[in-house]
Coordinates of C-alpha atoms and ligand atoms in Angstrom, one line a residue:
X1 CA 22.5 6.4 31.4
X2 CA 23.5 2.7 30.7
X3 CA 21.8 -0.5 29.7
X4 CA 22.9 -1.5 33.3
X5 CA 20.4 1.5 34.8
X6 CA 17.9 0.1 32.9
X7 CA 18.1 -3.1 35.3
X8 CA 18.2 -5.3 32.4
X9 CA 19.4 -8.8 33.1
X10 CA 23.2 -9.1 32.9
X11 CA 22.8 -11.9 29.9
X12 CA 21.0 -8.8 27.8
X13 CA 23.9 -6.3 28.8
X14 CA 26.5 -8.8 27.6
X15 CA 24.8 -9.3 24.2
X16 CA 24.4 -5.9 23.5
X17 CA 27.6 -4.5 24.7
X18 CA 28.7 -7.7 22.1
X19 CA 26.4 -6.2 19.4
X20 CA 28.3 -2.7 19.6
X21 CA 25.7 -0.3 21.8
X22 CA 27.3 1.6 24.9
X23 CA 24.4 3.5 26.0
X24 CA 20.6 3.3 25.0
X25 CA 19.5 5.4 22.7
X26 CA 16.3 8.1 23.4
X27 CA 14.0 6.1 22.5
X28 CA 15.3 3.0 24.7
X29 CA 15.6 5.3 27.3
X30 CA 12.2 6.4 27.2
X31 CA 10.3 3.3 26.7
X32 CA 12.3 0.2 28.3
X33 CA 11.4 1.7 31.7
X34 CA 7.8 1.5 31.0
X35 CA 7.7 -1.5 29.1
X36 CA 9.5 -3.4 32.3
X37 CA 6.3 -1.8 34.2
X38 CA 3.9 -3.8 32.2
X39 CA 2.4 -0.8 30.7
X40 CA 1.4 -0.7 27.3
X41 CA 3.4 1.5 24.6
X42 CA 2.6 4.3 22.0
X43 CA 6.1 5.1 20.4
X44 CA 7.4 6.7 18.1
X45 CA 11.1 8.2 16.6
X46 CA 12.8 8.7 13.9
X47 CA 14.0 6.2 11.3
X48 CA 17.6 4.8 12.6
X49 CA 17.4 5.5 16.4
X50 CA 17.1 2.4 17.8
X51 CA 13.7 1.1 18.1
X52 CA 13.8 -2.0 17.4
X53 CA 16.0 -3.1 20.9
X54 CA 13.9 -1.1 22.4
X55 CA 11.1 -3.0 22.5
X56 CA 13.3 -6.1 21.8
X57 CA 14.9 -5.6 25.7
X58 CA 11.9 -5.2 27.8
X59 CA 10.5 -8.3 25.9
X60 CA 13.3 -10.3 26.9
X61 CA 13.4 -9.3 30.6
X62 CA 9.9 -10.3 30.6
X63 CA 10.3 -13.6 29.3
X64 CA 13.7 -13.9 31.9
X65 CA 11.5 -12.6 34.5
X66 CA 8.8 -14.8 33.7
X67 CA 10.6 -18.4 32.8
X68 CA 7.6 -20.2 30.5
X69 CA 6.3 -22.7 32.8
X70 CA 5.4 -25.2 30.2
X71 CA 5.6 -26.0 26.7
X72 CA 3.5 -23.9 24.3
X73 CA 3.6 -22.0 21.2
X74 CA 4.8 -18.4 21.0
X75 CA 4.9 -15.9 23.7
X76 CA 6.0 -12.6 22.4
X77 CA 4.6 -11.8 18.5
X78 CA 6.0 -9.1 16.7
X79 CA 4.6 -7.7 13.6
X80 CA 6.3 -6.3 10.7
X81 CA 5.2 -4.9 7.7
X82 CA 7.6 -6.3 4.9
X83 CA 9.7 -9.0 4.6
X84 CA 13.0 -7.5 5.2
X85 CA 11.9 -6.3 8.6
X86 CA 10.7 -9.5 9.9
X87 CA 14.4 -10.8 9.3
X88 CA 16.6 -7.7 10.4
X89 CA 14.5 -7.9 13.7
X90 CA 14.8 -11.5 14.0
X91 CA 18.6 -11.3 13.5
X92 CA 18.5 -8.6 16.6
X93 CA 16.5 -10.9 18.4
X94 CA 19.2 -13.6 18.0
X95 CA 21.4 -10.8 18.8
X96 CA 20.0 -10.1 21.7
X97 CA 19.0 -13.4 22.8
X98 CA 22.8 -14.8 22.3
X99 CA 23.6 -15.5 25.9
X100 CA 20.2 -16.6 27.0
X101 CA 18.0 -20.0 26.7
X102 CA 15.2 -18.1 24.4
X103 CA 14.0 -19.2 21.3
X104 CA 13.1 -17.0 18.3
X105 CA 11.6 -18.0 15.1
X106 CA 10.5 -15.8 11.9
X107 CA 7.7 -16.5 9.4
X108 CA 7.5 -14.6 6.1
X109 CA 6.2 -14.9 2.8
X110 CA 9.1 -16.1 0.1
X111 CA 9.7 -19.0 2.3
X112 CA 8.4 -22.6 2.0
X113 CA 5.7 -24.0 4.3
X114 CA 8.0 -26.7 5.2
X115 CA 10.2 -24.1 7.2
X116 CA 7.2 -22.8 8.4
X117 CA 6.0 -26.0 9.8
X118 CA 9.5 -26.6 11.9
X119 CA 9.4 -22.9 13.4
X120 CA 6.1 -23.0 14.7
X121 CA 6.7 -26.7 15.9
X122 CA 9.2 -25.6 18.6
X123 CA 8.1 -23.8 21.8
X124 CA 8.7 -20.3 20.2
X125 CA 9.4 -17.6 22.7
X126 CA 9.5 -14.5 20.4
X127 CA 8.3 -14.8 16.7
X128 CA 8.4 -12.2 14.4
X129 CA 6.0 -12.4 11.1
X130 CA 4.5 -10.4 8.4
X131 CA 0.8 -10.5 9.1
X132 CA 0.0 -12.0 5.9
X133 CA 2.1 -14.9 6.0
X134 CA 1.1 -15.1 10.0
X135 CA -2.7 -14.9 9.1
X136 CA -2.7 -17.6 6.4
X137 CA -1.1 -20.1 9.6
X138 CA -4.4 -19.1 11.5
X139 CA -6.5 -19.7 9.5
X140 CA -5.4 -22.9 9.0
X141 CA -5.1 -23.5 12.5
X142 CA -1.4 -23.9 12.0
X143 CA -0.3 -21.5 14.0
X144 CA -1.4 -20.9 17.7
X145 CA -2.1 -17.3 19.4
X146 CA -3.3 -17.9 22.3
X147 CA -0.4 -17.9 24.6
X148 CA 0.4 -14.5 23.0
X149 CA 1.4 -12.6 26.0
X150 CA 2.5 -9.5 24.6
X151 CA 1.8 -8.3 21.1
X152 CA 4.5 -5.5 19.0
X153 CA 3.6 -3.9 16.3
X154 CA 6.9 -2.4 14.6
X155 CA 6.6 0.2 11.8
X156 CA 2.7 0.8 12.3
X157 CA 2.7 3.5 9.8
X158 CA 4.2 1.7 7.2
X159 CA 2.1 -1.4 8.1
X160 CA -1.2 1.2 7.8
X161 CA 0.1 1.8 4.6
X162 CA 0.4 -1.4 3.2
X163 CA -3.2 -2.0 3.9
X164 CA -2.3 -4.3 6.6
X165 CA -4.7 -2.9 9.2
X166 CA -7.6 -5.1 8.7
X167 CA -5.2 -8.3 9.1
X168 CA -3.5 -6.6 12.2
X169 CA -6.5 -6.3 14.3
X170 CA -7.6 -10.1 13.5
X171 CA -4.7 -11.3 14.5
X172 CA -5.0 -9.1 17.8
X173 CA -8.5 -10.7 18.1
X174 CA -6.6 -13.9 18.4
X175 CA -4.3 -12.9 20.7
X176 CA -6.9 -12.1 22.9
X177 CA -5.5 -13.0 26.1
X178 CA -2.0 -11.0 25.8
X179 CA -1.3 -8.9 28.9
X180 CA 1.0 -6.5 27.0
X181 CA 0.9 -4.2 23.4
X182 CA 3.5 -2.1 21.8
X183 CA 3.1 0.2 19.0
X184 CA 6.2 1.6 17.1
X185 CA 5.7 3.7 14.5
X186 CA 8.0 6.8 12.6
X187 CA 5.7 9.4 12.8
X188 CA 2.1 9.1 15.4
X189 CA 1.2 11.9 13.1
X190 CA -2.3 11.0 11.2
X191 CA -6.1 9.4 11.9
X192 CA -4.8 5.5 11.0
X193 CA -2.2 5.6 13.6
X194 CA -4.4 6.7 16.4
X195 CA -6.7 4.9 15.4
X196 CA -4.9 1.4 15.0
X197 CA -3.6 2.2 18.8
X198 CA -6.8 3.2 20.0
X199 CA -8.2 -0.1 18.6
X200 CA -4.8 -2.1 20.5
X201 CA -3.5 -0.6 23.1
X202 CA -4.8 -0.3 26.5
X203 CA -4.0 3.3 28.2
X204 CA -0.2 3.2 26.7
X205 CA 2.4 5.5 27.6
X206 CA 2.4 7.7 24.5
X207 CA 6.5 7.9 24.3
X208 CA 8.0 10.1 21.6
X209 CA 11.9 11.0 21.5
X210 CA 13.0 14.1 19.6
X211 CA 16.6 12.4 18.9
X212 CA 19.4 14.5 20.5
X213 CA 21.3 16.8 18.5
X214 CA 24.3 14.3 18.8
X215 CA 21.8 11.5 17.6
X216 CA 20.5 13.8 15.1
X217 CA 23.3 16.4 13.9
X218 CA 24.9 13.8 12.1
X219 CA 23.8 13.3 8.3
X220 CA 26.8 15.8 6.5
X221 CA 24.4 16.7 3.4
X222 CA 25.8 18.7 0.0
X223 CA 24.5 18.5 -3.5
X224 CA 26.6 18.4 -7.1
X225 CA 24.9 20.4 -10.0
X226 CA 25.0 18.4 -13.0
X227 CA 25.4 19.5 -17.0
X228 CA 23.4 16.5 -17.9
X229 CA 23.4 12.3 -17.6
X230 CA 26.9 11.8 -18.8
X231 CA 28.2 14.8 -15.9
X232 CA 26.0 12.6 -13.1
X233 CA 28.0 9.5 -14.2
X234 CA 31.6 10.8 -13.8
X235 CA 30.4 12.8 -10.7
X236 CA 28.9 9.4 -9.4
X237 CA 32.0 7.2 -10.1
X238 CA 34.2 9.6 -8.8
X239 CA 32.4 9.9 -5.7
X240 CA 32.7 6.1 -5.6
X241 CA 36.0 5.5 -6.1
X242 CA 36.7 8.3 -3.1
X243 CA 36.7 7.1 0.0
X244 CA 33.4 5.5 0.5
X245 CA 32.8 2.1 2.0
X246 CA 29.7 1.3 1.5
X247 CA 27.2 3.4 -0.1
X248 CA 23.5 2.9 -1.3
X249 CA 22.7 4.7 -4.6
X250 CA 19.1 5.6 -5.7
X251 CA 17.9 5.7 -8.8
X252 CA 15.0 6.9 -10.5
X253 CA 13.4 4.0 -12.6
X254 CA 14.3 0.2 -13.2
X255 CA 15.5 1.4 -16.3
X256 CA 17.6 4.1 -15.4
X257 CA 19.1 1.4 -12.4
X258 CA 20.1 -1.1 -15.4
X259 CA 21.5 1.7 -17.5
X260 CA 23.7 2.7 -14.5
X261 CA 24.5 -0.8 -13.4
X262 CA 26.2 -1.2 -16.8
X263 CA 28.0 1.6 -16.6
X264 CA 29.2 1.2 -13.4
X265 CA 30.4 -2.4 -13.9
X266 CA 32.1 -1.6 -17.2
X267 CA 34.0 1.0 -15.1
X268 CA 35.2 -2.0 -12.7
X269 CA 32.9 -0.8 -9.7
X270 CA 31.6 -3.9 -7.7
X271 CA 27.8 -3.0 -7.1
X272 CA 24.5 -5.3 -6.4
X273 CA 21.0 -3.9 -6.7
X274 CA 17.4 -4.4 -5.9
X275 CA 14.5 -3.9 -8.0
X276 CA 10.8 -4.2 -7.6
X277 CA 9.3 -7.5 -8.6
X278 CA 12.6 -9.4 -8.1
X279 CA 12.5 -12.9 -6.6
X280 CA 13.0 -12.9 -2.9
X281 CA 15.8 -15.0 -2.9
X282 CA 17.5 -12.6 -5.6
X283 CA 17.2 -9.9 -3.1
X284 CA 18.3 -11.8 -0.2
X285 CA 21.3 -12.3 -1.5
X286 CA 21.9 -9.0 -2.6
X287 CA 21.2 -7.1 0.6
X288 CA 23.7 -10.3 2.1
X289 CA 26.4 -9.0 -0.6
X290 CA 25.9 -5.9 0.6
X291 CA 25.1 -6.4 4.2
X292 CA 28.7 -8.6 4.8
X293 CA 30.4 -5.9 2.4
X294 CA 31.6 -8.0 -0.1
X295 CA 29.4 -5.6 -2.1
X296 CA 30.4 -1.7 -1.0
X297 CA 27.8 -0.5 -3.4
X298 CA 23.7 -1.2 -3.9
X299 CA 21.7 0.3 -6.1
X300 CA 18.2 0.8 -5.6
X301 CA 14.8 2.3 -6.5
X302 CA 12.5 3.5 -4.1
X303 CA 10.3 1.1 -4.1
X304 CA 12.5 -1.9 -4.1
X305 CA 14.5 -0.2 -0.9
X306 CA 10.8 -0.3 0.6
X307 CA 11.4 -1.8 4.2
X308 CA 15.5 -2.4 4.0
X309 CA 17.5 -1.7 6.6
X310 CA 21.3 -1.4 6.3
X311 CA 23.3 -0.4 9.7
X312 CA 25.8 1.7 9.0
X313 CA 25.6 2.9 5.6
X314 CA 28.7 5.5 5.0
X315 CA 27.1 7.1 2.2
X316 CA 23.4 7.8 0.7
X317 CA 23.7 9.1 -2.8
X318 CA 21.1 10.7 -4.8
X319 CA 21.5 10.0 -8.4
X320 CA 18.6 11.3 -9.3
X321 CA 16.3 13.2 -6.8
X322 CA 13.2 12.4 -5.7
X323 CA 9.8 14.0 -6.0
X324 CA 8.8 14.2 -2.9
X325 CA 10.6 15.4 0.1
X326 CA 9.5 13.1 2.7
X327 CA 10.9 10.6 0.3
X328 CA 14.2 12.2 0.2
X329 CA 14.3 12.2 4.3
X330 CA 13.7 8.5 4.0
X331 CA 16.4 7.7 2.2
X332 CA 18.7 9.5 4.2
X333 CA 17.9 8.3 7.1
X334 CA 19.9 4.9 6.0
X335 CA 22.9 6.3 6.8
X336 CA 24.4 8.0 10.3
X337 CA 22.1 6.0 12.3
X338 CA 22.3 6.0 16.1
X339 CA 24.9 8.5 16.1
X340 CA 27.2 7.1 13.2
X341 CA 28.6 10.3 11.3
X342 CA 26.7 9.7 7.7
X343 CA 26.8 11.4 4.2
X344 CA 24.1 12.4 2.1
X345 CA 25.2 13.3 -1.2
X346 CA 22.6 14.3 -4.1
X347 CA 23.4 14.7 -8.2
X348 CA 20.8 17.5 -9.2
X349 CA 20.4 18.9 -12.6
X350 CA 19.1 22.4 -13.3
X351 CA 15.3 21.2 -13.0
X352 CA 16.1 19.5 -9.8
X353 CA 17.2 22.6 -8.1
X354 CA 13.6 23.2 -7.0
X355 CA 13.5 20.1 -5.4
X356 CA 16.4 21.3 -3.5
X357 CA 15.2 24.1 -2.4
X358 CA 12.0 22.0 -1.2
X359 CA 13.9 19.6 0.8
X360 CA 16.2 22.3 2.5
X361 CA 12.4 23.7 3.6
X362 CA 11.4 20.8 4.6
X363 CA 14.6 19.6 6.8
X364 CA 15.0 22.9 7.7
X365 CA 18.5 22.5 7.0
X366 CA 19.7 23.9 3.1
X367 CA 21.6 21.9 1.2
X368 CA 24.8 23.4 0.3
X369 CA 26.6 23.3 -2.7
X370 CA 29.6 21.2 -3.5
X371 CA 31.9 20.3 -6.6
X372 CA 34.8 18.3 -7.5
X373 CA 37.2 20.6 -9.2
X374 CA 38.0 18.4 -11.9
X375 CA 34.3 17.8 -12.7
X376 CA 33.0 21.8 -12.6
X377 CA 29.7 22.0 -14.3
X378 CA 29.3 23.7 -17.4
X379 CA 26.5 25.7 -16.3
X380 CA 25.7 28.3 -13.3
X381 CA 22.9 27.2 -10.5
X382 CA 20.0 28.1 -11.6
X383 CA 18.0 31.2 -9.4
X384 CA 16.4 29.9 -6.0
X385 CA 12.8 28.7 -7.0
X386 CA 11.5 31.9 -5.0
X387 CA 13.1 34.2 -7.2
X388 CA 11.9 32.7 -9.6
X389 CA 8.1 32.8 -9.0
X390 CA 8.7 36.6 -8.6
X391 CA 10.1 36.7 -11.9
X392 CA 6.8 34.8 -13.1
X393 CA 4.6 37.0 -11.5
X394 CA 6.3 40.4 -12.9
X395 CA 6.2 39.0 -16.2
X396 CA 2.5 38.1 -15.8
X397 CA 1.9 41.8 -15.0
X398 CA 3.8 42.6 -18.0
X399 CA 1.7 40.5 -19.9
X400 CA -1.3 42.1 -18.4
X401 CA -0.2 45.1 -19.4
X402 CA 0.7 44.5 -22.4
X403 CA -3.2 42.9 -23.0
X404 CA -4.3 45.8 -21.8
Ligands
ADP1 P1 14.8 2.1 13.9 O1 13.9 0.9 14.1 O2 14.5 3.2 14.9 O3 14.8 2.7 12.5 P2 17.0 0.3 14.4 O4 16.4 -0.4 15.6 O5 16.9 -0.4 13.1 O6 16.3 1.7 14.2 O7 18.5 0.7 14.7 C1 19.2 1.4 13.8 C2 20.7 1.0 14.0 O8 21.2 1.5 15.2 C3 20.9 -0.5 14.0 O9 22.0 -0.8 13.2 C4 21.1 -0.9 15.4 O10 22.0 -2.0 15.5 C5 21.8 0.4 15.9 N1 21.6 0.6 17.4 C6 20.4 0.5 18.0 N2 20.5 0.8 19.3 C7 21.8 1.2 19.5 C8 22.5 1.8 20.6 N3 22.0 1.9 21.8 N4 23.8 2.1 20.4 C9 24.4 2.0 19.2 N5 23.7 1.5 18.1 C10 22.5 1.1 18.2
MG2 MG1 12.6 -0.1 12.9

C-alpha cells in the first residue's frame, strides 16, 4: 500500500515522500482510512512505528477538504504529555504541512508568554500543547477552544501517568463542539486508558497494529558481561569509537552520568546529556546537538529521556541496566524505528544477569552474549537465575535437615 492509496491530497504525498516515508506504516494503514471517515479513533502501537503522521495526515486532509471559511482560532488541538513531544510533533506538522497553506503553532511550558501571545494571535489551524501550559491560556481567556473541531490526544498513557487526566477532560469540556477525537496511546492495556476514551471518544474505531515482523524484527540485541566499573568503561568507549553514529547511552543516576561524562570527554569522545531538573533551554540545545549530529553521543537518565524522541538512533546502549523490564523495552525502542535496522547493546555485571534473564522473558527474545576479544571479562557468567533458585531451595532443604 502507498500514501497515494490512502487518497491523501498530492501536497501531503509530496511532503512526506520529502520527509523520507515510502509506504505507511501499520498503524497509518489502519487508522488514516478511518480517520478520513470522520470516525473517532482508539489507537494504539508500539513506541517508534509511526503514529504521530498518522493522525497528523487525516488531520490535514480534513482541514484541505474543509478550507476554514473564516478567520478563527485553532482548528485541530493536539495534546501531548511533555514538552519534547509537543515540539517533535509540531516539527512533523511543519513537515507535513510544507507544501500546503496551513498554519501550526505550539504552546509549552519553558517558553515565554510573549511567544505565546503571537501563536495564538494568528488563525491557528493545528496547535499542539501540553495541557498545562494550554489550560493556564483558558483560563485566562487567552486562548480560544471553541472552534476546536477535532481533538488528539498523543501518548494517553503517558499523559494518564503524568496526572494529566483531570486537565485533559477540561480542556475537552471546552472543546465542546469538536466533531472529531483521537486517542493514541502505547499500550490500551489498563482501567485509565479505557477510561479516559470512554470519557472522549464517541464509538471510536478501537485500532491496534501488532507491527510487522519487518517493522518489528529489527532491534539486533547482545549484552557484554563486565568485571566491574572500570571493565564497563573500556567496553563502553570501545563500543563508541566502533562504528556507531549516533548512540544514546543510559545511565543509572545523575551522578554516575557526570562521572561518565568525564571520562568520556577526557577520552576525546564528543557527547551531550540530559539530566532531570535541567533548564529547558539546556536541554533544547542538547537534544539539537544531538538531533543535527554534531553530537553522535547523549547521555541520559531515565527520567531525563522521559518523552524524547530521536529518529534514527544507530545505537541504544545500556551502561547500566535497568530495574525494570518495561523500562528496558522503552529505551530500546529509540532505536530501529519504522523499520530502521537498530542496535541494542547492554554492559551487565554479574548482579545484572538476573535482569537479563528477566528482560529476555519479558521480550521473549534472550539476549545473547557478546565480547570484544581484547576486552574478555575476567570472570565466567554467572548461572541462569533459575538455576539458581533451585540451588536455593536444595540448600534450604539442607538446612532443614540439618535443623532437624
Ligand atoms: P511513535 O509515535 O509511534 O512512537 P513516531 O511517529 O515518532 O512514532 O515515528 C517514529 C519515526 O518513524 C519518526 O522518525 C518518523 O519520522 C518515522 N516514520 C513515521 N512514519 C514513517 C513511514 N511511513 N516511513 C518511514 N518512516 C516513518
Ligand atoms: Mg508518538
Amino acid at each position: 500500500m502507498t500514501f497515494q492509496d490512502l487518497e491523501l491530497d498530492d501536497t501531503l504525498c509530496h511532503a512526506v515522500a520529502d520527509m523520507g516515508f515510502s509506504k505507511p506504516t501499520s498503524i497509518q494503514s489502519l487508522v488514516i482510512p478511518e480517520a478520513m471517515d470522520s470516525r473517532d479513533i482508539l489507537a494504539s502501537a508500539p513506541t517508534g512505528t509511526g503514529k504521530t503522521a498518522a493522525f497528523l495526515l487525516p488531520a490535514c486532509q480534513f482541514l484541505l477538504d474543509y478550507p476554514r471559511q473564516e478567520p478563527g482560532a485553532t482548528r485541530v488541538l493536539i495534546l501531548t504529555p511533555t514538552r519534547e513531544l509537543a515540539i517533535q510533533v509540531y516539527e512533523q506538522a511543519r513537515a507535513i504541512t510544507a507544501k500546503t497553506d496551513l498554519v501550526c503553532g505550539v504552546i509549552t511550558g519553558g517558553i515565554n508568554y510573549g511567544t505565546d501571545k503571537e501563536t495564538l494571535s494568528q488563525n491557528l489551524d493545528i496547535l499542539v500543547a501540553t495541557p498545562g501550559r494550554l489550560f493556564e491560556h483558558i483560563e485566562k481567556e487567552t486562548a480560544d477552544c471553541r472552534d476546536i473541531e477535532c481533538l488528539i490526544l498523543d501518548e494517553a498513557d503517558r499523559m494518564l501517568d503524568m496526572g494529566f487526566a483531570s486537565i485533559v477532560n477540561q480542556i475537552a469540556a471546552e472543546a465542546r463542539w469538536r466533531k472529531q477525537n483521537m486517542l493514541f496511546s502505547a499500550t490500551l492495556a489498563g482501567k485509565g486508558v479505557r477510561e479516559f476514551a470512554t470519557n472522549i471518544l464517541n464509538d471510536p474505531a478501537v485500532l491496534e497494529a501488532q507491527p510487522s515482523r519487518k517493522e518489528k524484527a529489527k532491534i539486533h540485541q547482545w549484552y557484554h558481561l563486565a568485571d566491574d566499573l572500570t571493565h564497563k568503561q573500556a567496553l563502553l568507549l570501545h563500543i563508541l569509537q566502533n562504528d556507531i553514529s549516533n548512540a544514546i547511552v543510559f545511565v543509572k543516576t545523575r551522578d554516575r552520568l557526570q562521572a561518565l561524562k568525564d571520562f568520556l570527554a577526557a577520552e576525546g569522545v564528543m557527547v551531550c546529556w540530559l539530566q532531570g531538573e535541567m533548564p529547558q533551554d539546556k536541554r533544547n540545545a542538547a537534544l539539537a546537538r544531538f538531533k543535527s549530529g554534531e553530537v553522535p553521543v547523549l547521555l541520559a537518565t531515565d527520567v531525563a529521556a522521559r518523552g524524547i524522541d530521536v529518529p534514527n538512533v544507530s545505537h541504544v546502549i545500556n551502561y547500566d541496566m535497568p530495574r525494570k523490564a518495561d523500562i528496558y523495552v522503552h529505551r530500546i525502542g529509540r532505536t530501529g524505528r519504522a523499520g530502521a535496522k537498530g542496535t541494542a547493546i547492554s554492559l551487565v555485571e554479574a548482579h545484572d544477569i538476573e535482569m537479563v534473564a528477566r528482560v529476555g522473558r519479558f521480550t521473549d527474545e534472550p539476549m545473547k552474549p557478546r565480547v570484544i576479544d581484547s576486552l574478555r571479562p575476567k570472570h565466567k557468567t554467572p548461572k541462569a537465575p533459575v538455576k539458581k533458585k533451585k540451588v536455593k531451595k536444595s540448600a534450604a532443604k539442607k538446612k532443614a535437615k540439618g535443623k532437624k
